[in-house]
Tab-separated table of C-alpha atoms and ligand atoms in Angstrom:
chain	number	residue	atom	x	y	z
A	3	MET	CA	55.284	104.076	246.109
A	4	SER	CA	54.629	102.631	249.561
A	5	LYS	CA	55.615	104.674	252.587
A	6	PRO	CA	58.701	103.623	254.591
A	7	LYS	CA	57.861	101.445	257.602
A	8	VAL	CA	58.845	103.275	260.775
A	9	LEU	CA	58.801	102.050	264.381
A	10	LEU	CA	58.482	104.435	267.326
A	11	THR	CA	59.876	102.440	270.238
A	12	ARG	CA	57.854	104.492	272.774
A	13	LYS	CA	54.661	106.525	272.742
A	14	TRP	CA	55.365	110.045	271.410
A	15	PRO	CA	53.380	113.298	271.845
A	16	ALA	CA	50.110	112.922	269.909
A	17	SER	CA	50.819	115.771	267.483
A	18	VAL	CA	54.158	114.254	266.497
A	19	GLU	CA	52.694	110.775	266.120
A	20	ALA	CA	50.070	112.319	263.831
A	21	ALA	CA	52.728	114.126	261.791
A	22	ALA	CA	54.737	110.899	261.551
A	23	SER	CA	51.692	108.964	260.339
A	24	ARG	CA	51.096	111.442	257.530
A	25	LEU	CA	54.613	110.831	256.234
A	26	PHE	CA	55.324	107.198	257.041
A	27	ASP	CA	53.750	103.807	257.717
A	28	VAL	CA	54.096	104.139	261.496
A	29	THR	CA	53.942	101.511	264.237
A	30	VAL	CA	53.989	102.660	267.878
A	31	ASN	CA	55.108	100.312	270.644
A	32	PRO	CA	51.637	99.493	272.003
A	33	ASP	CA	52.771	98.862	275.599
A	34	ASP	CA	55.033	101.934	275.817
A	35	ARG	CA	57.601	99.760	277.596
A	36	PRO	CA	61.368	99.767	276.951
A	37	LEU	CA	62.419	97.392	274.171
A	38	SER	CA	64.882	94.630	274.940
A	39	ARG	CA	68.025	93.998	272.909
A	40	ALA	CA	66.179	91.203	271.048
A	41	ASP	CA	63.208	93.504	270.295
A	42	ILE	CA	65.520	96.162	268.895
A	43	ARG	CA	67.346	93.652	266.716
A	44	GLU	CA	64.033	92.383	265.390
A	45	ALA	CA	62.870	95.949	264.728
A	46	LEU	CA	66.059	96.808	262.848
A	47	GLU	CA	65.542	93.718	260.673
A	48	ASN	CA	61.872	94.463	259.914
A	49	TYR	CA	61.431	98.260	259.660
A	50	ASP	CA	62.950	100.863	257.349
A	51	ALA	CA	63.621	103.194	260.278
A	52	VAL	CA	63.668	102.748	264.051
A	53	MET	CA	63.067	105.802	266.259
A	54	ALA	CA	64.666	104.948	269.608
A	55	THR	CA	64.922	106.575	273.024
A	56	VAL	CA	67.312	106.412	275.959
A	57	THR	CA	65.360	103.471	277.399
A	58	ASP	CA	66.143	101.160	274.480
A	59	ASP	CA	69.013	98.713	274.767
A	60	VAL	CA	71.081	99.493	271.677
A	61	LYS	CA	74.445	98.938	273.319
A	62	SER	CA	77.395	96.803	272.295
A	63	GLY	CA	76.305	93.516	270.698
A	64	THR	CA	73.082	94.882	269.194
A	65	PHE	CA	74.505	94.918	265.705
A	66	THR	CA	76.482	91.658	265.809
A	67	ASN	CA	75.480	89.374	262.904
A	68	LEU	CA	72.500	91.627	262.210
A	69	LYS	CA	70.907	91.775	258.771
A	70	PRO	CA	69.272	95.178	259.091
A	71	LYS	CA	66.519	96.372	256.842
A	72	ALA	CA	66.662	99.704	258.672
A	73	LYS	CA	69.484	101.904	257.470
A	74	ILE	CA	68.624	104.671	259.931
A	75	LEU	CA	68.271	104.680	263.706
A	76	ALA	CA	66.872	108.068	264.727
A	77	ASN	CA	67.234	108.742	268.430
A	78	TYR	CA	64.611	110.854	270.174
A	79	GLY	CA	67.033	112.724	272.448
A	80	VAL	CA	70.369	114.475	272.220
A	81	GLY	CA	72.438	111.970	274.234
A	82	TYR	CA	73.238	108.701	272.508
A	83	SER	CA	75.543	106.880	274.920
A	84	HIS	CA	72.948	104.057	274.949
A	85	ILE	CA	73.742	103.341	271.281
A	86	ASP	CA	76.770	101.388	270.067
A	87	LEU	CA	77.794	103.926	267.448
A	88	GLU	CA	80.689	101.872	266.085
A	89	GLY	CA	78.481	98.811	265.742
A	90	ALA	CA	75.794	100.818	263.945
A	91	THR	CA	78.355	102.316	261.581
A	92	ALA	CA	79.843	98.889	260.821
A	93	ALA	CA	76.319	97.612	260.067
A	94	GLY	CA	75.800	100.505	257.634
A	95	ILE	CA	73.219	102.252	259.816
A	96	THR	CA	73.021	106.044	260.071
A	97	VAL	CA	72.407	107.309	263.616
A	98	THR	CA	70.858	110.720	264.353
A	99	ASN	CA	69.980	112.650	267.511
A	100	THR	CA	67.925	115.758	268.415
A	101	PRO	CA	70.235	118.562	269.559
A	102	ASP	CA	69.374	122.249	270.128
A	103	VAL	CA	65.639	121.858	270.778
A	104	LEU	CA	66.195	120.834	274.408
A	105	ASN	CA	69.015	123.175	275.444
A	106	ASP	CA	66.937	125.689	277.391
A	107	CYS	CA	64.629	123.089	278.851
A	108	THR	CA	67.464	120.955	280.215
A	109	ALA	CA	69.332	123.980	281.570
A	110	ASP	CA	66.099	125.086	283.275
A	111	LEU	CA	65.920	121.738	285.040
A	112	ALA	CA	69.588	121.872	286.052
A	113	MET	CA	68.891	125.292	287.586
A	114	THR	CA	65.782	123.861	289.272
A	115	LEU	CA	67.878	121.113	290.863
A	116	LEU	CA	70.576	123.566	291.890
A	117	MET	CA	68.021	125.807	293.566
A	118	MET	CA	66.127	122.924	295.163
A	119	ALA	CA	69.295	121.453	296.637
A	120	ALA	CA	70.592	124.849	297.791
A	121	ARG	CA	67.300	125.768	299.460
A	122	ARG	CA	66.453	122.244	300.687
A	123	ALA	CA	63.155	122.352	298.806
A	124	GLY	CA	62.831	118.566	298.597
A	125	GLU	CA	63.198	118.211	302.353
A	126	GLY	CA	60.687	120.998	302.921
A	127	GLU	CA	58.149	119.479	300.563
A	128	ARG	CA	58.467	116.068	302.186
A	129	GLU	CA	58.056	117.623	305.637
A	130	VAL	CA	54.869	119.491	304.734
A	131	ARG	CA	53.300	116.477	303.008
A	132	ALA	CA	54.164	114.206	305.927
A	133	GLY	CA	52.317	116.545	308.289
A	134	LYS	CA	55.573	117.118	310.199
A	135	TRP	CA	55.805	120.890	309.831
A	136	THR	CA	55.535	122.407	313.282
A	137	GLY	CA	55.673	126.042	312.171
A	138	TRP	CA	58.143	128.810	311.396
A	139	ARG	CA	61.340	129.237	313.399
A	140	PRO	CA	64.598	131.068	312.700
A	141	THR	CA	66.660	127.905	312.441
A	142	HIS	CA	64.312	125.795	310.328
A	143	LEU	CA	65.612	124.161	307.104
A	144	ILE	CA	68.430	126.622	306.568
A	145	GLY	CA	69.919	126.385	303.110
A	146	THR	CA	72.667	128.220	301.290
A	147	SER	CA	72.530	131.329	299.098
A	148	VAL	CA	73.020	130.994	295.371
A	149	THR	CA	73.402	134.614	294.280
A	150	GLY	CA	76.997	135.631	293.609
A	151	LYS	CA	78.449	132.166	294.257
A	152	THR	CA	80.758	130.235	291.923
A	153	LEU	CA	79.359	127.617	289.550
A	154	GLY	CA	81.649	125.095	287.894
A	155	ILE	CA	80.351	123.679	284.632
A	156	ILE	CA	81.896	120.465	283.331
A	157	GLY	CA	81.220	120.142	279.585
A	158	PHE	CA	80.518	123.452	277.890
A	159	GLY	CA	78.368	122.520	274.901
A	160	ARG	CA	75.010	124.059	274.126
A	161	ILE	CA	73.313	122.954	277.364
A	162	GLY	CA	76.291	123.928	279.523
A	163	GLN	CA	76.272	127.379	277.938
A	164	ALA	CA	72.518	127.748	278.517
A	165	MET	CA	73.129	126.854	282.180
A	166	ALA	CA	75.906	129.475	282.397
A	167	ARG	CA	73.534	132.181	281.082
A	168	ARG	CA	70.890	131.328	283.661
A	169	ALA	CA	73.370	131.266	286.520
A	170	HIS	CA	75.258	134.384	285.457
A	171	PHE	CA	72.460	136.693	284.339
A	172	GLY	CA	69.812	135.380	286.725
A	173	PHE	CA	71.885	134.886	289.849
A	174	GLY	CA	75.093	136.869	289.302
A	175	MET	CA	77.144	133.696	289.591
A	176	LYS	CA	80.793	133.457	288.603
A	177	ILE	CA	81.308	130.733	286.018
A	178	LEU	CA	84.246	128.317	285.814
A	179	VAL	CA	84.344	125.883	282.911
A	180	GLN	CA	86.129	122.616	282.259
A	181	SER	CA	85.834	121.173	278.776
A	182	ARG	CA	87.796	118.695	276.657
A	183	SER	CA	88.692	121.330	274.072
A	184	PRO	CA	89.418	125.054	274.303
A	185	VAL	CA	86.209	127.103	274.382
A	186	ALA	CA	86.105	130.093	271.998
A	187	ALA	CA	86.879	133.391	273.721
A	188	ASP	CA	83.598	135.022	272.653
A	189	ILE	CA	81.554	132.159	274.132
A	190	LEU	CA	83.384	132.444	277.461
A	191	ALA	CA	83.087	136.242	277.388
A	192	GLU	CA	79.274	136.115	277.131
A	193	THR	CA	79.004	135.025	280.772
A	194	GLY	CA	82.458	136.146	281.937
A	195	ALA	CA	83.366	132.466	282.233
A	196	VAL	CA	86.912	131.290	282.890
A	197	GLN	CA	88.099	127.962	281.498
A	198	VAL	CA	90.353	125.818	283.682
A	199	ASP	CA	92.502	122.929	282.432
A	200	THR	CA	91.358	120.044	284.555
A	201	VAL	CA	88.466	118.784	286.659
A	202	GLU	CA	90.929	118.732	289.579
A	203	ASN	CA	91.543	122.451	289.186
A	204	LEU	CA	87.844	123.253	288.917
A	205	LEU	CA	86.305	121.322	291.817
A	206	PRO	CA	87.974	123.003	294.834
A	207	GLU	CA	87.034	126.455	293.533
A	208	CYS	CA	83.269	125.914	293.245
A	209	ASP	CA	80.198	126.305	295.435
A	210	PHE	CA	78.132	124.409	292.832
A	211	VAL	CA	79.201	121.981	290.126
A	212	SER	CA	76.884	121.128	287.226
A	213	LEU	CA	77.623	118.310	284.788
A	214	HIS	CA	76.886	118.855	281.079
A	215	CYS	CA	79.345	116.495	279.398
A	216	PRO	CA	78.408	113.426	277.314
A	217	GLY	CA	77.959	110.052	279.002
A	218	GLY	CA	79.396	106.747	277.815
A	219	ASP	CA	82.678	105.039	278.614
A	220	VAL	CA	84.746	108.155	278.019
A	221	ASN	CA	83.192	109.918	281.036
A	222	ARG	CA	82.190	106.930	283.197
A	223	HIS	CA	82.697	107.846	286.880
A	224	LEU	CA	84.291	111.153	285.943
A	225	ILE	CA	83.030	112.191	289.366
A	226	ASN	CA	84.453	109.503	291.663
A	227	ALA	CA	85.398	109.278	295.340
A	228	GLU	CA	88.709	111.021	294.802
A	229	ARG	CA	87.184	113.951	292.959
A	230	LEU	CA	84.270	114.266	295.392
A	231	GLY	CA	87.002	114.649	297.998
A	232	LEU	CA	88.274	117.715	296.131
A	233	MET	CA	84.906	119.481	296.393
A	234	ARG	CA	84.128	121.900	299.190
A	235	SER	CA	82.178	120.491	302.134
A	236	THR	CA	79.608	123.218	301.423
A	237	ALA	CA	79.353	122.390	297.688
A	238	ILE	CA	76.414	120.975	295.745
A	239	LEU	CA	76.681	118.659	292.714
A	240	VAL	CA	74.061	118.747	289.934
A	241	ASN	CA	73.765	116.041	287.265
A	242	THR	CA	71.422	116.381	284.298
A	243	ALA	CA	73.922	114.759	281.901
A	244	ARG	CA	74.094	110.974	282.216
A	245	GLY	CA	74.016	108.744	285.287
A	246	GLU	CA	77.264	106.969	284.497
A	247	VAL	CA	79.227	110.222	284.810
A	248	VAL	CA	78.893	109.957	288.617
A	249	ASP	CA	79.911	106.989	290.795
A	250	GLU	CA	76.645	106.769	292.736
A	251	ALA	CA	78.073	104.612	295.550
A	252	ALA	CA	80.844	107.165	296.105
A	253	LEU	CA	78.343	110.029	295.936
A	254	ALA	CA	76.132	108.392	298.561
A	255	GLU	CA	79.162	108.133	300.873
A	256	ALA	CA	80.127	111.764	300.238
A	257	LEU	CA	76.582	112.970	300.955
A	258	LYS	CA	76.361	110.918	304.155
A	259	SER	CA	79.777	111.839	305.523
A	260	GLY	CA	79.359	115.546	304.809
A	261	GLU	CA	82.202	115.568	302.300
A	262	ILE	CA	79.821	117.592	300.119
A	263	ALA	CA	76.629	119.383	301.199
A	264	GLY	CA	74.107	118.177	298.655
A	265	ALA	CA	73.240	116.918	295.199
A	266	GLY	CA	70.541	117.386	292.585
A	267	LEU	CA	70.192	114.412	290.258
A	268	ASP	CA	67.990	113.904	287.201
A	269	VAL	CA	69.874	110.919	285.798
A	270	PHE	CA	71.094	107.668	287.340
A	271	GLU	CA	73.512	104.872	286.585
A	272	GLU	CA	70.868	102.165	286.172
A	273	GLU	CA	67.626	103.973	285.418
A	274	PRO	CA	64.995	103.575	286.654
A	275	LYS	CA	66.861	102.049	289.622
A	276	VAL	CA	68.446	104.469	292.064
A	277	HIS	CA	71.344	103.412	294.283
A	278	PRO	CA	69.841	102.604	297.717
A	279	GLY	CA	72.493	104.722	299.439
A	280	ILE	CA	71.395	107.769	297.467
A	281	LEU	CA	67.751	107.170	298.371
A	282	GLU	CA	68.729	107.391	302.038
A	283	CYS	CA	70.211	110.882	301.616
A	284	GLU	CA	67.881	113.700	302.640
A	285	ASN	CA	70.373	116.138	301.110
A	286	ALA	CA	69.859	114.708	297.603
A	287	VAL	CA	67.094	116.031	295.354
A	288	LEU	CA	66.036	113.269	292.976
A	289	LEU	CA	64.043	113.649	289.760
A	290	PRO	CA	63.052	110.918	287.262
A	291	HIS	CA	64.997	111.994	284.126
A	292	MET	CA	62.835	115.037	283.353
A	293	GLY	CA	65.403	117.313	281.694
A	294	SER	CA	63.466	117.689	278.446
A	295	SER	CA	59.963	117.100	279.766
A	296	THR	CA	57.960	120.098	278.597
A	297	SER	CA	55.301	119.747	275.934
A	298	GLU	CA	57.097	122.256	273.703
A	299	THR	CA	60.409	120.440	273.924
A	300	ARG	CA	59.089	116.899	273.559
A	301	VAL	CA	57.205	117.992	270.414
A	302	GLY	CA	60.341	119.780	269.188
A	303	MET	CA	62.406	116.627	269.712
A	304	GLY	CA	59.896	114.507	267.825
A	305	MET	CA	59.721	116.918	264.890
A	306	ARG	CA	63.502	117.066	264.764
A	307	ALA	CA	63.755	113.260	264.716
A	308	LEU	CA	61.141	113.135	261.933
A	309	ARG	CA	63.077	115.715	259.941
A	310	ASN	CA	66.130	113.485	260.158
A	311	ILE	CA	64.375	110.455	258.705
A	312	GLU	CA	62.605	112.578	256.064
A	313	GLN	CA	65.988	113.867	254.916
A	314	PHE	CA	67.334	110.331	254.935
A	315	PHE	CA	64.497	108.927	252.815
A	316	ASN	CA	64.887	111.907	250.425
A	317	GLY	CA	68.451	110.758	249.804
A	318	GLU	CA	70.019	113.585	251.823
A	319	VAL	CA	72.441	113.351	254.721
A	320	PRO	CA	70.291	113.952	257.836
A	321	GLY	CA	71.138	117.234	259.581
A	322	ASP	CA	71.760	115.510	262.912
A	323	LYS	CA	73.797	112.500	261.751
A	324	VAL	CA	76.243	111.550	264.517
A	325	ASN	CA	78.221	108.702	262.902
B	3	8YV	C1	65.503	112.621	276.705
B	3	8YV	C2	67.866	113.230	277.356
B	3	8YV	O1	64.231	112.751	277.190
B	3	8YV	O2	67.932	114.063	275.166
B	3	8YV	C3	68.522	113.489	276.059
B	3	8YV	O3	69.704	113.138	275.928
B	3	8YV	O4	68.492	112.876	278.272
B	3	8YV	C4	66.413	113.388	277.588
B	3	8YV	O5	66.129	114.750	277.552
B	3	8YV	C5	65.849	111.184	276.530
B	3	8YV	O6	67.159	110.978	276.171
B	3	8YV	C6	64.953	110.543	275.512
B	3	8YV	O7	65.564	109.590	274.718
């Protein structure tokens, strides 16, 4: 029997590409560039499985009048707000993601951003590289302490919980949580976290706020001008979730006016574009969507995505089916 034809829309870690090639008839996007909507449609009509990433345009309209050969779209990544789930379901396509394997890695990067913003590490690095460092002085690049402060976590899934452990056990931080549904008492108890009802109740109480909720329309501009206004002027916002969760124009204003003290961002509304106002803010630490970028995690994600399509082609329901 011939092997299923599988398209990897981007270049994957070599060991995972090799594993994929042993199991399937694999094609890798030779240019390693994001696929357009038309490319994705063509792929879905010509391959048995398409392995997508966050850079592929699989949004609303992708599945309209499509005659898919592919009955599975396996996303390489946990977040899938770039995929029109309803459209895929209506077209009879199973969608999977890669949870769990990137929890620690993404929480590590959220903590990195929190620390960098608190200690003004981006500014310091830029100063040294620009040859502008004039030497030590008591008032140079003064940041804010992290230890013992209060961290608000919006979205308390697996990554949010991993962030809470780092902050609580590593830095003695108090944890406040806002989540759509009630969090189990034992999960809160692990880090002494307290759940509050609303974002409005959380924001004024926090020295740091880290976003770990899903993206998509449901959370678009969850952090807007009004809510930035509820944050402390000394507070720092961290986003490793999805760009659309934060209104970037409003954030740029808040960073410039001193409404909040700083931000650490790994994700942006229109990646790879960054709002020009944000780029002007020295008090923003900006990373190019690196939450899961360790060799261990990127291999783990690839193997998890492969497991999903293996299960699918074996006639099983893939472990990470999301629709
Ligand atoms: C991925 C991510 O690298 O998994 C996610 O949701 O944001 C990143 O860690 C990216 O989505 C790859 O598709």
